[in-house]
Coordinates of C-alpha atoms and ligand atoms in Angstrom, one line a residue:
X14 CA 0.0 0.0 0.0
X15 CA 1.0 3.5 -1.1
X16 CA 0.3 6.8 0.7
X17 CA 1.1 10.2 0.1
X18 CA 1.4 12.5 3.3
X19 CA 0.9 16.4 3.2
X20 CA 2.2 17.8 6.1
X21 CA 5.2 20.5 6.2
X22 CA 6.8 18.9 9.8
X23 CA 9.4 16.9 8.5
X24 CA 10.3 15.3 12.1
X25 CA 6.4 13.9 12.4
X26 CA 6.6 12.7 8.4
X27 CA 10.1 11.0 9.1
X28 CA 8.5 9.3 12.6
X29 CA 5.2 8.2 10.4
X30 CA 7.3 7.1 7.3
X31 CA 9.3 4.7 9.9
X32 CA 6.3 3.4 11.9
X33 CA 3.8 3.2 8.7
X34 CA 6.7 0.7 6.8
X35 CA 6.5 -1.7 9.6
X36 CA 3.1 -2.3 8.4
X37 CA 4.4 -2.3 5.0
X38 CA 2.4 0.9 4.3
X39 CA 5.0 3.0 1.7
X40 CA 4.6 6.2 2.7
X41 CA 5.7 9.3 0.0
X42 CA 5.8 12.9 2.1
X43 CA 5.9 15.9 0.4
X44 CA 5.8 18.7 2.6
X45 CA 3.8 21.5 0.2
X46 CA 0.5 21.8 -2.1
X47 CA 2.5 22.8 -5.0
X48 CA 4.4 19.0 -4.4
X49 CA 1.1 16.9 -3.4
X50 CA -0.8 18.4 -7.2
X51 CA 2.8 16.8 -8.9
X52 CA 2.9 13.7 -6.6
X53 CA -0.7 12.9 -7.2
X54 CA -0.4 13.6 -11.0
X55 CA 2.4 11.1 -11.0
X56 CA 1.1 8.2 -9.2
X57 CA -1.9 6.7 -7.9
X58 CA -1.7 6.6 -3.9
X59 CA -4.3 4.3 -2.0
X60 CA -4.8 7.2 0.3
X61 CA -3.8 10.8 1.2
X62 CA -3.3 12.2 4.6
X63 CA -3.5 15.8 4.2
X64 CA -2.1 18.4 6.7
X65 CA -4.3 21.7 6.8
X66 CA -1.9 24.4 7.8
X67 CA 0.7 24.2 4.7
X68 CA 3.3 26.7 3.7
X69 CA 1.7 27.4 0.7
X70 CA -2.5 27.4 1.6
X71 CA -4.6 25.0 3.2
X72 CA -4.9 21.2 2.7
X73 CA -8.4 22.1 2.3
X74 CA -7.6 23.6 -1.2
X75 CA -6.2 20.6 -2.5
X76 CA -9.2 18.0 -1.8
X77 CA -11.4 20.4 -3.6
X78 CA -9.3 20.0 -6.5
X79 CA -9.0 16.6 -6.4
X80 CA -12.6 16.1 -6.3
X81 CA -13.8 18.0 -8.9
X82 CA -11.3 15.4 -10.7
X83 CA -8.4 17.4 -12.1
X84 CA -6.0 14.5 -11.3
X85 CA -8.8 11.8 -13.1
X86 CA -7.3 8.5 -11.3
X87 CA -6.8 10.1 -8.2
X88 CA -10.4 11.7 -8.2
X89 CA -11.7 9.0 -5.6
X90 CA -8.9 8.5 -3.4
X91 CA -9.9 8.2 0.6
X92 CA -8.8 11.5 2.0
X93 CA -7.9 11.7 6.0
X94 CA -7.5 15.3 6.9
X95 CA -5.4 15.9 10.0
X96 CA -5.6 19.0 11.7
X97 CA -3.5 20.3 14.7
X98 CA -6.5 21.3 16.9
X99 CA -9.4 19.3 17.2
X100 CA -12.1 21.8 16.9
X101 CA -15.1 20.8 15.7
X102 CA -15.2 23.5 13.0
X103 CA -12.1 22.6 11.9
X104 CA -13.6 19.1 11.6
X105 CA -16.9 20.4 9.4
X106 CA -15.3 21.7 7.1
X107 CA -12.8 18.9 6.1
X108 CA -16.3 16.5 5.8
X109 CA -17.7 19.3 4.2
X110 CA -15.1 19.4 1.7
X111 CA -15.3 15.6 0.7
X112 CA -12.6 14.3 3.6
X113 CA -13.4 10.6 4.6
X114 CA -11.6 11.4 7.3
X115 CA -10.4 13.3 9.6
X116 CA -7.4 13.0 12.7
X117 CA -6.6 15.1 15.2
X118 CA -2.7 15.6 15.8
X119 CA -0.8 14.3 18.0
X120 CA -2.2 10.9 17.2
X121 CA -1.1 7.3 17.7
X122 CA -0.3 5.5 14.9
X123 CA -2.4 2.4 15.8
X124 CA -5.6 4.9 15.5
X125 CA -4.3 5.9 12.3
X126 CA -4.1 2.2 10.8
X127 CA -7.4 1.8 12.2
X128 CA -8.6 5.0 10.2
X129 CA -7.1 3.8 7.2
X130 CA -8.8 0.7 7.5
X131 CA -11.6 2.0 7.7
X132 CA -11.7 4.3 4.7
X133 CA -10.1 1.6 2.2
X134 CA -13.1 -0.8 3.1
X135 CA -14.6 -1.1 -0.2
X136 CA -18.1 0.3 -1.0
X137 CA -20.3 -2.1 0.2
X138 CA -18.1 -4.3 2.1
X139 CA -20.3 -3.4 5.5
X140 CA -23.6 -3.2 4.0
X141 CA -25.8 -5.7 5.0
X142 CA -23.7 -8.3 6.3
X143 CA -23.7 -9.6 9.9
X144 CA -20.8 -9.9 11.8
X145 CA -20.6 -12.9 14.1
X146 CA -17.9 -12.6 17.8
X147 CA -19.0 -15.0 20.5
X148 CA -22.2 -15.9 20.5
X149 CA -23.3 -12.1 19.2
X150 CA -24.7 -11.3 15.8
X151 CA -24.3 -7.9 14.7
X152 CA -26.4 -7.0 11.8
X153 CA -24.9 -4.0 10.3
X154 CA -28.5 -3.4 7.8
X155 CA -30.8 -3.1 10.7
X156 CA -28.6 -2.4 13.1
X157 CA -29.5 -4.8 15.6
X158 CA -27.5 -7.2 17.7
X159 CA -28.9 -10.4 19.0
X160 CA -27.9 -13.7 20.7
X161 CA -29.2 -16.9 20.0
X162 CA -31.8 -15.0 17.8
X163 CA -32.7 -12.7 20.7
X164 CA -32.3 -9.1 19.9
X165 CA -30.8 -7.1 22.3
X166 CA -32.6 -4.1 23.6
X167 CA -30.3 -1.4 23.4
X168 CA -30.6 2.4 23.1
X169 CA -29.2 4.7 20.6
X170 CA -25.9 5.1 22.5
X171 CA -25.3 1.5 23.5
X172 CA -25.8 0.7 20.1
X173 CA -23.4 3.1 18.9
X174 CA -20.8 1.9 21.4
X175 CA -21.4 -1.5 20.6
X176 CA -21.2 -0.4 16.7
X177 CA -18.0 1.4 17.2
X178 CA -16.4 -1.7 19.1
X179 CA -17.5 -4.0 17.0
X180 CA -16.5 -2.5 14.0
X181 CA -12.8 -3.0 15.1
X182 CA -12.9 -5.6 17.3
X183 CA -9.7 -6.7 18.5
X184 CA -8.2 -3.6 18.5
X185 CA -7.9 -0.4 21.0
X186 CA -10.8 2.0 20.2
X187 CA -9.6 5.3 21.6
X188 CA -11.6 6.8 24.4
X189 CA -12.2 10.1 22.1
X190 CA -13.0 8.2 19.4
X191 CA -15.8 6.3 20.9
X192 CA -17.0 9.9 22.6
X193 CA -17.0 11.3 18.9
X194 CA -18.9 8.3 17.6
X195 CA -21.5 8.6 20.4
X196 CA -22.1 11.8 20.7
X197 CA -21.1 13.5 17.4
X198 CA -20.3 16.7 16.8
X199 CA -23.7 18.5 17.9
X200 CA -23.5 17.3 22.1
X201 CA -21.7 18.0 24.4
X202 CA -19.6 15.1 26.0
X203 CA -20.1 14.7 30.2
X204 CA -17.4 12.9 31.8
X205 CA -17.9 9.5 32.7
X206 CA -21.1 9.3 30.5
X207 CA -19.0 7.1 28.7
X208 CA -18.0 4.8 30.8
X209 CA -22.2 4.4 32.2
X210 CA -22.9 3.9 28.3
X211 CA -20.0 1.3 28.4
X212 CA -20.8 -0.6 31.9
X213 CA -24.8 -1.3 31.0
X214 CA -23.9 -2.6 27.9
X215 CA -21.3 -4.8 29.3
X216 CA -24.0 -5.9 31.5
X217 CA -26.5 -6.3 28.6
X218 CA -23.8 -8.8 27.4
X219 CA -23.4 -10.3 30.1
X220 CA -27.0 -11.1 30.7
X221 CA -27.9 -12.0 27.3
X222 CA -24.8 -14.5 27.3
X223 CA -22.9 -12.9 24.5
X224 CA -20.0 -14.3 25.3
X225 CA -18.3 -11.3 24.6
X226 CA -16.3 -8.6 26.8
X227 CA -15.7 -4.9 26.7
X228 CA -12.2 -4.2 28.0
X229 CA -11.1 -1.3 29.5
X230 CA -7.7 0.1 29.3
X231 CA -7.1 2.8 31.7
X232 CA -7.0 6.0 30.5
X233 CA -6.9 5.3 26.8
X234 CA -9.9 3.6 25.7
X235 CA -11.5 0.3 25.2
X236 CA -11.8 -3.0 23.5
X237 CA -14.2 -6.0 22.4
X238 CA -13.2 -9.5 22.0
X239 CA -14.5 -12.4 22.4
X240 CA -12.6 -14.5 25.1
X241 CA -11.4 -18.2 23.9
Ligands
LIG385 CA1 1.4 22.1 9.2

């Protein structure tokens, strides 16, 4: 896999280049706007990760060009836009702009993996299908889980936890992440709401014999698996 990076911090692009080639990801950095148009006119990347604040303009500038297709082959590429604060303006307006993506910095690289996994999932790939750990069926159309053909009552927030786990299972979710997934951009977040959302699913699961658990890892966020 190929990506291009956008991002004018050399010592960050160096650090990412290093990590991102131990999961044979080859990444190609180019640290200006005038460098990603010639990059992207010269080879297809699988994915862009696009700094905002550039030498020479905004990231912003260059996914509106690549979507209104001036690079043809690169028109459709997943886009994750990283931006130095996490604002949620800041975060609108990289959606807005046709981002699949976006990543607040500093971030770990094991969330980025995840994000690009995410956004290289072909079209389609989730739709309709129901995902099976432990004794849980997820099913992604109707968005209901059951055991044993029992559907699991869960409101809009469990659900959304349980989605968000589920959808990486195995892996770390990040505590933000999962706030962000819950509660989107419009609420605001309480402390510890999370972790209420998180504990009556668990005992949802438990109850409904799932055989699934929700673990918690202090101060960074959580994961599902399904114990042997
Ligand atoms: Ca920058």
């Amino acid at each position: 896999m190929r990506i291009l990076l956008v991002e004018d911090e050399a010592e960050m692009a160096s650090a990412l280049g290093t990590a991102l080639n131990r999961h044979d990801i080859v990444l190609d950095h180019v640290p200006t706007l005038a460098e990603a148009e010639e990059a992207l006119a010269e080879r297809v990347h699988d994915a862009v990760l696009l700094d905002r604040q550039l030498p020479d303009g905004d990231g912003l500038s260059l996914l509106a060009q690549l979507r209104s297709g001036r690079a043809a082959d690169s028109r459709g590429v997943p886009v994750i836009v990283l931006t130095a604060r996490s604002e949620i303006s800041e975060r609108v307006a990289g959606l807005d702009a046709g981002a699949d993506d976006y990543l607040a910095k500093p971030f770990a690289v094991e969330e980025l993996l995840a994000r690009l996994r995410a956004v290289l999932r072909r079209p389609g790939d989730l739709a309709a299908r129901i995902v099976r750990l432990g004794k849980l069926a997820f099913d992604w159309e109707h968005r209901e889980a059951s055991v044993a053909g029992l559907a699991l009552d869960l409101p809009r927030r469990e659900l959304l936890v349980l989605e968000t786990l589920l959808r990486r299972a195995g892996r770390t979710v990040m505590r933000a992440s999962l706030e962000e997934a819950v509660y989107g951009f419009d609420d605001e977040v309480q402390s510890n709401a999370l972790d209420a959302h998180i504990s009556r699913l668990r005992r949802k699961l438990a109850e409904a014999g799932a055989g699934i658990e929700i673990h918690g890892i202090r101060g960074v966020g959580y994961l599902l698996r399904a114990p042997a």
